[in-house]
Backbone as numpy.savetxt, mean C-alpha at the origin, in Angstrom:
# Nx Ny Nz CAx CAy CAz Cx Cy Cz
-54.80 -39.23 30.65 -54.36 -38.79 29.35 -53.62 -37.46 29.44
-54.37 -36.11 30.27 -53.53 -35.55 30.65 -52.26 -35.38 31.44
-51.96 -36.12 31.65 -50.87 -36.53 32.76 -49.80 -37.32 32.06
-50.06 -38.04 31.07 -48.93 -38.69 29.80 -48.95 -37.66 29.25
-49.50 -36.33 28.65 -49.12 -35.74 28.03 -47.99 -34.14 28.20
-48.73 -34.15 29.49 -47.27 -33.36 30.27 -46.21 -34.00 30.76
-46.07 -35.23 30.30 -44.68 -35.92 30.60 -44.42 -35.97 29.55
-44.62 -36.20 28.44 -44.35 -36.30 27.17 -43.50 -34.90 26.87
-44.67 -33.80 27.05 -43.94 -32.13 26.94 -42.62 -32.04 27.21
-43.33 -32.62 28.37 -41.53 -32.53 29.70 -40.37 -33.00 29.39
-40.63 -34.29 28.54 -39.53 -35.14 28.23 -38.67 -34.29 26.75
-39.62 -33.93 26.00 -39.57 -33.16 24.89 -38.54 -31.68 25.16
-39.32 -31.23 26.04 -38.60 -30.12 26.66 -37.02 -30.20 26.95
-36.71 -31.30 27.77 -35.79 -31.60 28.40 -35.34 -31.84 27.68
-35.25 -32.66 26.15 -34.54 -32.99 25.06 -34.09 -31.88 24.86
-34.86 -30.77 23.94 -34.45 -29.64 23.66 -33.41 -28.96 23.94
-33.80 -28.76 25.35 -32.65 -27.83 26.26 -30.98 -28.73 26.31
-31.01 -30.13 26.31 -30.17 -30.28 26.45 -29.21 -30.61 25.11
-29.89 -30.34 23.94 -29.67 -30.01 22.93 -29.22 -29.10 22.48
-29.61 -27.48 22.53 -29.08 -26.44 22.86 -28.37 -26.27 23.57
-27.99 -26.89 25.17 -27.33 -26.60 25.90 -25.84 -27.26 25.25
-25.83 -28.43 24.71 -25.08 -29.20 24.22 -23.95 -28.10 22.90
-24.87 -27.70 22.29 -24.17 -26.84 21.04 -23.51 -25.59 21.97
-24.07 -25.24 22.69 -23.13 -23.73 23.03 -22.04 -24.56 23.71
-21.53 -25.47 24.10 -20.49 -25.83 24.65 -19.33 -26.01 23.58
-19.33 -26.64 22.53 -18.64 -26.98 21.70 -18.50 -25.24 20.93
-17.06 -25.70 20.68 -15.78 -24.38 20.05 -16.14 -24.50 18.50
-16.36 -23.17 18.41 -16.62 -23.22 16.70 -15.50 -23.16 15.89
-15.09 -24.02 14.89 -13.88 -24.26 14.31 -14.10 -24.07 12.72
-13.08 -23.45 12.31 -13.04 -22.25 11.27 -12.22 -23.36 10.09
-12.57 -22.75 9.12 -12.29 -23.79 8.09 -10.39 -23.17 8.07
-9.85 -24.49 7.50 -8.27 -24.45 7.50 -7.78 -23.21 6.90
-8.32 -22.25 5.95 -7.63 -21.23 5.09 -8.22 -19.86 5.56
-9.35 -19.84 6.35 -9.72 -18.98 6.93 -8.68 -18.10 8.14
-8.88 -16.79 8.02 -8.17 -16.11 9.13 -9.04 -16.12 9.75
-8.07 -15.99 11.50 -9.19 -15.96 12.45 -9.32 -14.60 12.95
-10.85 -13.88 13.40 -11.37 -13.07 13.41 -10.56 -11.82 14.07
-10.14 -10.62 13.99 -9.60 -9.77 14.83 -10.54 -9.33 16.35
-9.01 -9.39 17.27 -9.50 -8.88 18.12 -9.98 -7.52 18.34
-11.22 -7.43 18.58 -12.08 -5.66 18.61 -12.05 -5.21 20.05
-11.20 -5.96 20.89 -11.02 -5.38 22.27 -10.18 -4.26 22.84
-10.15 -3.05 23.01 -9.09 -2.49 22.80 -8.22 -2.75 24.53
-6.99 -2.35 24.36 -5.96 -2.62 25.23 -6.38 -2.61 26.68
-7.21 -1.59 26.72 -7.68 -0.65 28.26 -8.69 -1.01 28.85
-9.27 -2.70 28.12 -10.49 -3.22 28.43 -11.78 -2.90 28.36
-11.35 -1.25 27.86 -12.92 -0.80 27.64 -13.65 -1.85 26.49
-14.93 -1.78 26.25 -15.94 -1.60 24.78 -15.50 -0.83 23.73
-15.12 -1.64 22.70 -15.14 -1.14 21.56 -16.34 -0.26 21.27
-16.14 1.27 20.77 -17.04 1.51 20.16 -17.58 1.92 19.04
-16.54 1.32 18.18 -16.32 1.01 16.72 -15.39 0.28 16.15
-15.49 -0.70 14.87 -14.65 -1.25 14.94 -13.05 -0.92 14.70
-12.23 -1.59 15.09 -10.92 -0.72 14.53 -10.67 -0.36 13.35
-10.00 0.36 12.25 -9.25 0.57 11.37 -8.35 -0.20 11.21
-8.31 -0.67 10.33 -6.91 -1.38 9.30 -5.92 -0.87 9.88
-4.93 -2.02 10.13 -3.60 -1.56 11.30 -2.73 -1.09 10.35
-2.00 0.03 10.46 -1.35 0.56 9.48 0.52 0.74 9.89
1.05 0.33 9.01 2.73 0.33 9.55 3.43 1.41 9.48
4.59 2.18 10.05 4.76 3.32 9.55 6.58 2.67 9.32
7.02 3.36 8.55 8.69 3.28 8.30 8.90 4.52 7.63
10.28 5.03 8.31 10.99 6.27 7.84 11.70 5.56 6.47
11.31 6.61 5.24 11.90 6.30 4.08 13.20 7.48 3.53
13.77 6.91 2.82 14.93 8.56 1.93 13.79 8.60 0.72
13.76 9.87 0.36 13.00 10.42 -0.59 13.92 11.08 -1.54
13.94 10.93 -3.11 14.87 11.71 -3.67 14.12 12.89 -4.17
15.00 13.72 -3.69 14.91 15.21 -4.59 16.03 15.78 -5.32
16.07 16.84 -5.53 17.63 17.48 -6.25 17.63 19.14 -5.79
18.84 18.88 -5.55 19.23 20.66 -4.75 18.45 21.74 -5.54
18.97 22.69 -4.72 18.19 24.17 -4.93 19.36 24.61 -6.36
19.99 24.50 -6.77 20.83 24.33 -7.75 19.97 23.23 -9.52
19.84 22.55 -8.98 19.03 21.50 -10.17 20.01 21.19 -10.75
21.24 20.89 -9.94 22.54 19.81 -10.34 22.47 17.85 -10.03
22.26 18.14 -8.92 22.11 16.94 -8.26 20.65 16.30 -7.49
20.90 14.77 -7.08 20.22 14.08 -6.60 20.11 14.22 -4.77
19.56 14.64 -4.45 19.93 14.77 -2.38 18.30 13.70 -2.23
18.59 13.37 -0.98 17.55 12.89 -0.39 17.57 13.41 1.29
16.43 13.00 1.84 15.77 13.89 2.74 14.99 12.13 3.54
15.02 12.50 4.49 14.15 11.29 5.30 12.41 11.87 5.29
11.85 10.93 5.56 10.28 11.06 5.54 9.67 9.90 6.25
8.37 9.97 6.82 8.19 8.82 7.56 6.63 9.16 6.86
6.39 7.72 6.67 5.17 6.77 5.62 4.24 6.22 6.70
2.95 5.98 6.20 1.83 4.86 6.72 1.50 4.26 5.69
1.59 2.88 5.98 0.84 1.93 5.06 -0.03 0.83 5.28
-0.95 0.43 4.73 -1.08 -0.97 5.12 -0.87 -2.21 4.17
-0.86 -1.72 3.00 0.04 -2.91 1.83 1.08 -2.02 1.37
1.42 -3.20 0.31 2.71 -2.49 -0.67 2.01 -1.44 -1.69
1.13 -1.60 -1.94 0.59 -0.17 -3.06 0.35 0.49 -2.52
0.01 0.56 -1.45 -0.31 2.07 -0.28 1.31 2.26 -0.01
2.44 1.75 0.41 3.38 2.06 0.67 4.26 2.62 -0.28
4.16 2.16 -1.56 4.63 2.97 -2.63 3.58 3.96 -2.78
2.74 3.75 -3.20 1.90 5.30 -2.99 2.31 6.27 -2.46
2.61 5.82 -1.34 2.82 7.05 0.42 4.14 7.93 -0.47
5.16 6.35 -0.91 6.75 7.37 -1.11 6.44 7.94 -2.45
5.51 7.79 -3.19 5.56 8.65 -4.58 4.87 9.90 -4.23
4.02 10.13 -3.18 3.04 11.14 -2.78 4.22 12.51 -2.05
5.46 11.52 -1.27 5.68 12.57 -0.54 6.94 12.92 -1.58
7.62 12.00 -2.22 8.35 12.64 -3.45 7.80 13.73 -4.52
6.80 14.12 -4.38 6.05 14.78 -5.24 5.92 16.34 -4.20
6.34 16.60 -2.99 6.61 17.38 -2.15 7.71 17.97 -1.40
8.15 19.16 -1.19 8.55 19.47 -0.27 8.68 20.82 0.56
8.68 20.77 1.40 8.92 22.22 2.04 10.26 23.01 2.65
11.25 22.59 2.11 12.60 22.68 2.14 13.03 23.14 0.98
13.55 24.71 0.83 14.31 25.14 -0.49 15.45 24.28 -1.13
16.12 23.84 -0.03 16.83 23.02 -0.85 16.49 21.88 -1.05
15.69 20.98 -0.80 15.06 19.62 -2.05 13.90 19.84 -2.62
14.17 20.02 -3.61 13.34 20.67 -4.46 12.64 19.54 -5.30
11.63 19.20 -5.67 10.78 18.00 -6.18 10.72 18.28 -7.40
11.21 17.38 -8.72 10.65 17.38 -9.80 9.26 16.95 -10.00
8.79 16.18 -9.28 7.72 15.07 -9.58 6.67 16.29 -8.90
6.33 17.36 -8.38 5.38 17.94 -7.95 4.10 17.99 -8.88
4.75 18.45 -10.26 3.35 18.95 -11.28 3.00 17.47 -11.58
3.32 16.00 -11.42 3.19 15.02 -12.33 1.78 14.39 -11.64
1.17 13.67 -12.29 -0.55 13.43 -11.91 -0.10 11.67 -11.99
-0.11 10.85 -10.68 -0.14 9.65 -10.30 -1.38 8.92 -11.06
-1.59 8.67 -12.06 -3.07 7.80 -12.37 -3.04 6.52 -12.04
-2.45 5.86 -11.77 -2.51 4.50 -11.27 -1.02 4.30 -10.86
-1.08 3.15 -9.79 0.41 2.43 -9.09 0.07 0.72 -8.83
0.68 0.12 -9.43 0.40 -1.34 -8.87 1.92 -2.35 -8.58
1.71 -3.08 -8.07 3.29 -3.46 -7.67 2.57 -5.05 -7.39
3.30 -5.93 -8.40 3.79 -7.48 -8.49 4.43 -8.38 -7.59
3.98 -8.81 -6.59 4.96 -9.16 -5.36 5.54 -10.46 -6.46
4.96 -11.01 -7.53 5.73 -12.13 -7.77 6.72 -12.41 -8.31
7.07 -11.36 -9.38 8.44 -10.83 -9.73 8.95 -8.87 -9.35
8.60 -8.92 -8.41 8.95 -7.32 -7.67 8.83 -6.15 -8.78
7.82 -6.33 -9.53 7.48 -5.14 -10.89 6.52 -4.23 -10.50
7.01 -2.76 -10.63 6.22 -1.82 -10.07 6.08 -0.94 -11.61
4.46 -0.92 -11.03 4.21 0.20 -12.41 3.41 1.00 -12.30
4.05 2.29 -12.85 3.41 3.57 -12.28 2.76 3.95 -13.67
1.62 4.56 -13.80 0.83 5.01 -14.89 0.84 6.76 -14.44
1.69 7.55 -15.02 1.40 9.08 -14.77 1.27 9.62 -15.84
0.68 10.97 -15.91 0.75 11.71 -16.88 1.33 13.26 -16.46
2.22 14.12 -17.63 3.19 14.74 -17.54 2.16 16.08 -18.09
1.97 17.33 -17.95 1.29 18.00 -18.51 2.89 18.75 -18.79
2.60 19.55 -19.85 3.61 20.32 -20.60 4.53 20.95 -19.41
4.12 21.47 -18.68 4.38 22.46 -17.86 5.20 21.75 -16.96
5.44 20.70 -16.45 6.23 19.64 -16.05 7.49 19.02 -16.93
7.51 19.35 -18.31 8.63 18.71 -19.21 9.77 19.38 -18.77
10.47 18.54 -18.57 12.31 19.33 -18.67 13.32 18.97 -19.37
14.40 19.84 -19.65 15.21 19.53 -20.40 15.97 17.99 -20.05
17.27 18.01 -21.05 17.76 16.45 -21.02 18.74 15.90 -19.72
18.69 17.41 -19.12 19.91 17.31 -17.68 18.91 17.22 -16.69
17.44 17.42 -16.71 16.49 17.58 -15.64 15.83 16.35 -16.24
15.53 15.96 -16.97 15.27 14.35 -17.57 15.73 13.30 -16.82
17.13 13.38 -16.51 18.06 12.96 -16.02 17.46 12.53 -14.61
17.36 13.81 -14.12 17.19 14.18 -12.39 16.31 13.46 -12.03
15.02 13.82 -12.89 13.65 13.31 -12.61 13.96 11.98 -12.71
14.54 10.58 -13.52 14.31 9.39 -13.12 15.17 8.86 -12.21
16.36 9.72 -12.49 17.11 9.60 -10.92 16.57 9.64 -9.58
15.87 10.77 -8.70 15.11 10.51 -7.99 13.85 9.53 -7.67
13.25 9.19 -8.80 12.32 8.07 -8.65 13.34 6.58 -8.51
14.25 6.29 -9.04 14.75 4.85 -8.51 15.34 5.11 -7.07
16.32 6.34 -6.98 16.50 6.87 -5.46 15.50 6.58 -4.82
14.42 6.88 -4.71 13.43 6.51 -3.97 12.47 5.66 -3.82
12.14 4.92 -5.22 11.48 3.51 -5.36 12.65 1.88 -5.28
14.04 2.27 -5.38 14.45 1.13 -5.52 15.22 0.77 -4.09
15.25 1.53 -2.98 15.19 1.69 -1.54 14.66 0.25 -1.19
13.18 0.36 -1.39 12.99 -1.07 -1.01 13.14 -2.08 -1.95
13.72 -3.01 -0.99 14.12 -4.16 -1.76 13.13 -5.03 -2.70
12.08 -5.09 -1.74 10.99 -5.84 -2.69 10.69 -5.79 -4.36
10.78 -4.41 -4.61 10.93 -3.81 -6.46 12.44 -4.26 -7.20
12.07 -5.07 -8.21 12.91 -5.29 -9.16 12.57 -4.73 -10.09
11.66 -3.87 -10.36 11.69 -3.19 -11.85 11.10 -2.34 -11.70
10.70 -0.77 -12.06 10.19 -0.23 -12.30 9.50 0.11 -13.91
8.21 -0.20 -13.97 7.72 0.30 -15.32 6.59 1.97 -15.31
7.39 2.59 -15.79 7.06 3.58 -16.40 5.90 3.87 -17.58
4.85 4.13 -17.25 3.55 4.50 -18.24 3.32 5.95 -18.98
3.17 6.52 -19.41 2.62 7.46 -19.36 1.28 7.90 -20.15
0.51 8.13 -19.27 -1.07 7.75 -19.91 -1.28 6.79 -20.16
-0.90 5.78 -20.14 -1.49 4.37 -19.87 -0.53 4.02 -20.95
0.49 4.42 -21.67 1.54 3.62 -22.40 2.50 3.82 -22.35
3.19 2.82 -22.78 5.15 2.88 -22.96 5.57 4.00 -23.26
6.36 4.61 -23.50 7.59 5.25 -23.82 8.58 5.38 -24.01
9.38 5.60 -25.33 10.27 5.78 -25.42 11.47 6.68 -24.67
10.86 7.76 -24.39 11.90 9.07 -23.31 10.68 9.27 -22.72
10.52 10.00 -21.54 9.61 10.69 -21.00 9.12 12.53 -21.19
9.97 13.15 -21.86 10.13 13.74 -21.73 10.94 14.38 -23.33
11.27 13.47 -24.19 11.85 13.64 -24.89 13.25 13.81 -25.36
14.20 13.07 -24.45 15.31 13.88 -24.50 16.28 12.62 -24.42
15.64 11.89 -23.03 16.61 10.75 -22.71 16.01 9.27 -22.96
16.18 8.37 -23.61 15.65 7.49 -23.72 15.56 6.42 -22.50
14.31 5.91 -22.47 13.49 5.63 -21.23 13.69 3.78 -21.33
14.32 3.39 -20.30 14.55 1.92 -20.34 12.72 1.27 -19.67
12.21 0.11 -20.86 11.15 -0.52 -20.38 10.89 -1.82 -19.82
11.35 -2.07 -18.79 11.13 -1.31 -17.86 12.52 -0.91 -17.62
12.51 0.22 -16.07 13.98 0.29 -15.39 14.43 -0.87 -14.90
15.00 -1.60 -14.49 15.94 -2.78 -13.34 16.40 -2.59 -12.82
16.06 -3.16 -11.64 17.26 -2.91 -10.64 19.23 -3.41 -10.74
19.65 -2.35 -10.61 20.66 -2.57 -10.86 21.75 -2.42 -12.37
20.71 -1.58 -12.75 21.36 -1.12 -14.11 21.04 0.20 -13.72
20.49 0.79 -13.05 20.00 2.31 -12.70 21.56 3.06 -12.59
C-alpha cells in the first residue's frame, strides 16, 4: 500500500512539473491594442536602477518678441523639451514669456498661463490666461502682444486656431483696444 502510494505521489509530481515546466515555455501574448512594454535596459548593459523617465523630444523653436524700441515683431531661436503637444506648447509659451536679451523684449512676461490644451482633431489651441493690470498695453502694444503669440504658436503646423481665454472667458479685445478674433486662424493672422 505504501509503495502504490509513492508512485501515485510520483506520478502526481511529475504531472505537476511538467505542467509548470510546460507554461514557462510558451510567449506571453499581449492583447492586439496593447503597447508593448518599454525597454528598462539601458544602452551600456548595465541594471537599471530606476525606471526611465518619459522620453522627451527636444526641437529648436523661433520665439516672438519685439525690439528694444516696442516697434516691431523680432524673433530669437530657443530650444524646447517635450513629451506631448501640451507640454510642447507649454515649453514655447513659457520661454516666450522670457528673455535675457535687451533687445527681445517679451510682452507676455507679467501674463499668468492658467491652463493650455491643444485639439489634435481640428488643430485648436486654447490658452486660458489672465492679464493683471500691470500687463495692459496700449492699442500699438495690443498689436505686438498677439503678434508675437501667432509668431510663435502658428510655427507649428499642427495649430489651426488659436483660442484666446481670459480667465476662463472669451473676449472681445484683450486688452481693450484691439478687437480680439474668436478664435485666431490660421492664416488670417
Amino acid at each position: 500500500m505504501k509503495k502504490k502510494t509513492n508512485i501515485m505521489l510520483l506520478l502526481y509530481l511529475t504531472a505537476v512539473l511538467l505542467i509548470l515546466a510546460g507554461c514557462g515555455n510558451k510567449p506571453a501574448t499581449a492583447p492586439e491594442n496593447a503597447e508593448p512594454a518599454p525597454n528598462t535596459t539601458p544602452s551600456n548593459g548595465s541594471s537599471p536602477s530606476a525606471p526611465d523617465a518619459e522620453k522627451k523630444e527636444s526641437q529648436e523653436i523661433e520665439v516672438g518678441y519685439v525690439d528694444s524700441e516696442l516697434t516691431q515683431v523680432k524673433t530669437k531661436k530657443a530650444q524646447i523639451e517635450f513629451s506631448n503637444n501640451n507640454e510642447k506648447y507649454t515649453q514655447a509659451f513659457n520661454v516666450m514669456q522670457r528673455s535675457d536679451d535687451p533687445e527681445y523684449i517679451s510682452l507676455w512676461s507679467d501674463i499668468g498661463l492658467e491652463s493650455l490644451e491643444f485639439h489634435e482633431a481640428d488643430g485648436a489651441l486654447t490658452l486660458n490666461i489672465h492679464i493683471p493690470d500691470e500687463a495692459r498695453l496700449g492699442s500699438g502694444g495690443e498689436l505686438l502682444f498677439l503678434d508675437t503669440l501667432k509668431q510663435t504658436m502658428f510655427q507649428f503646423k499642427d495649430i489651426q486656431s488659436i483660442q484666446l481665454l481670459v480667465d476662463g472667458k472669451q473676449s472681445e479685445s484683450l486688452m481693450g483696444h484691439v478687437e480680439l478674433e474668436n478664435p485666431i486662424v490660421r492664416g488670417t493672422e
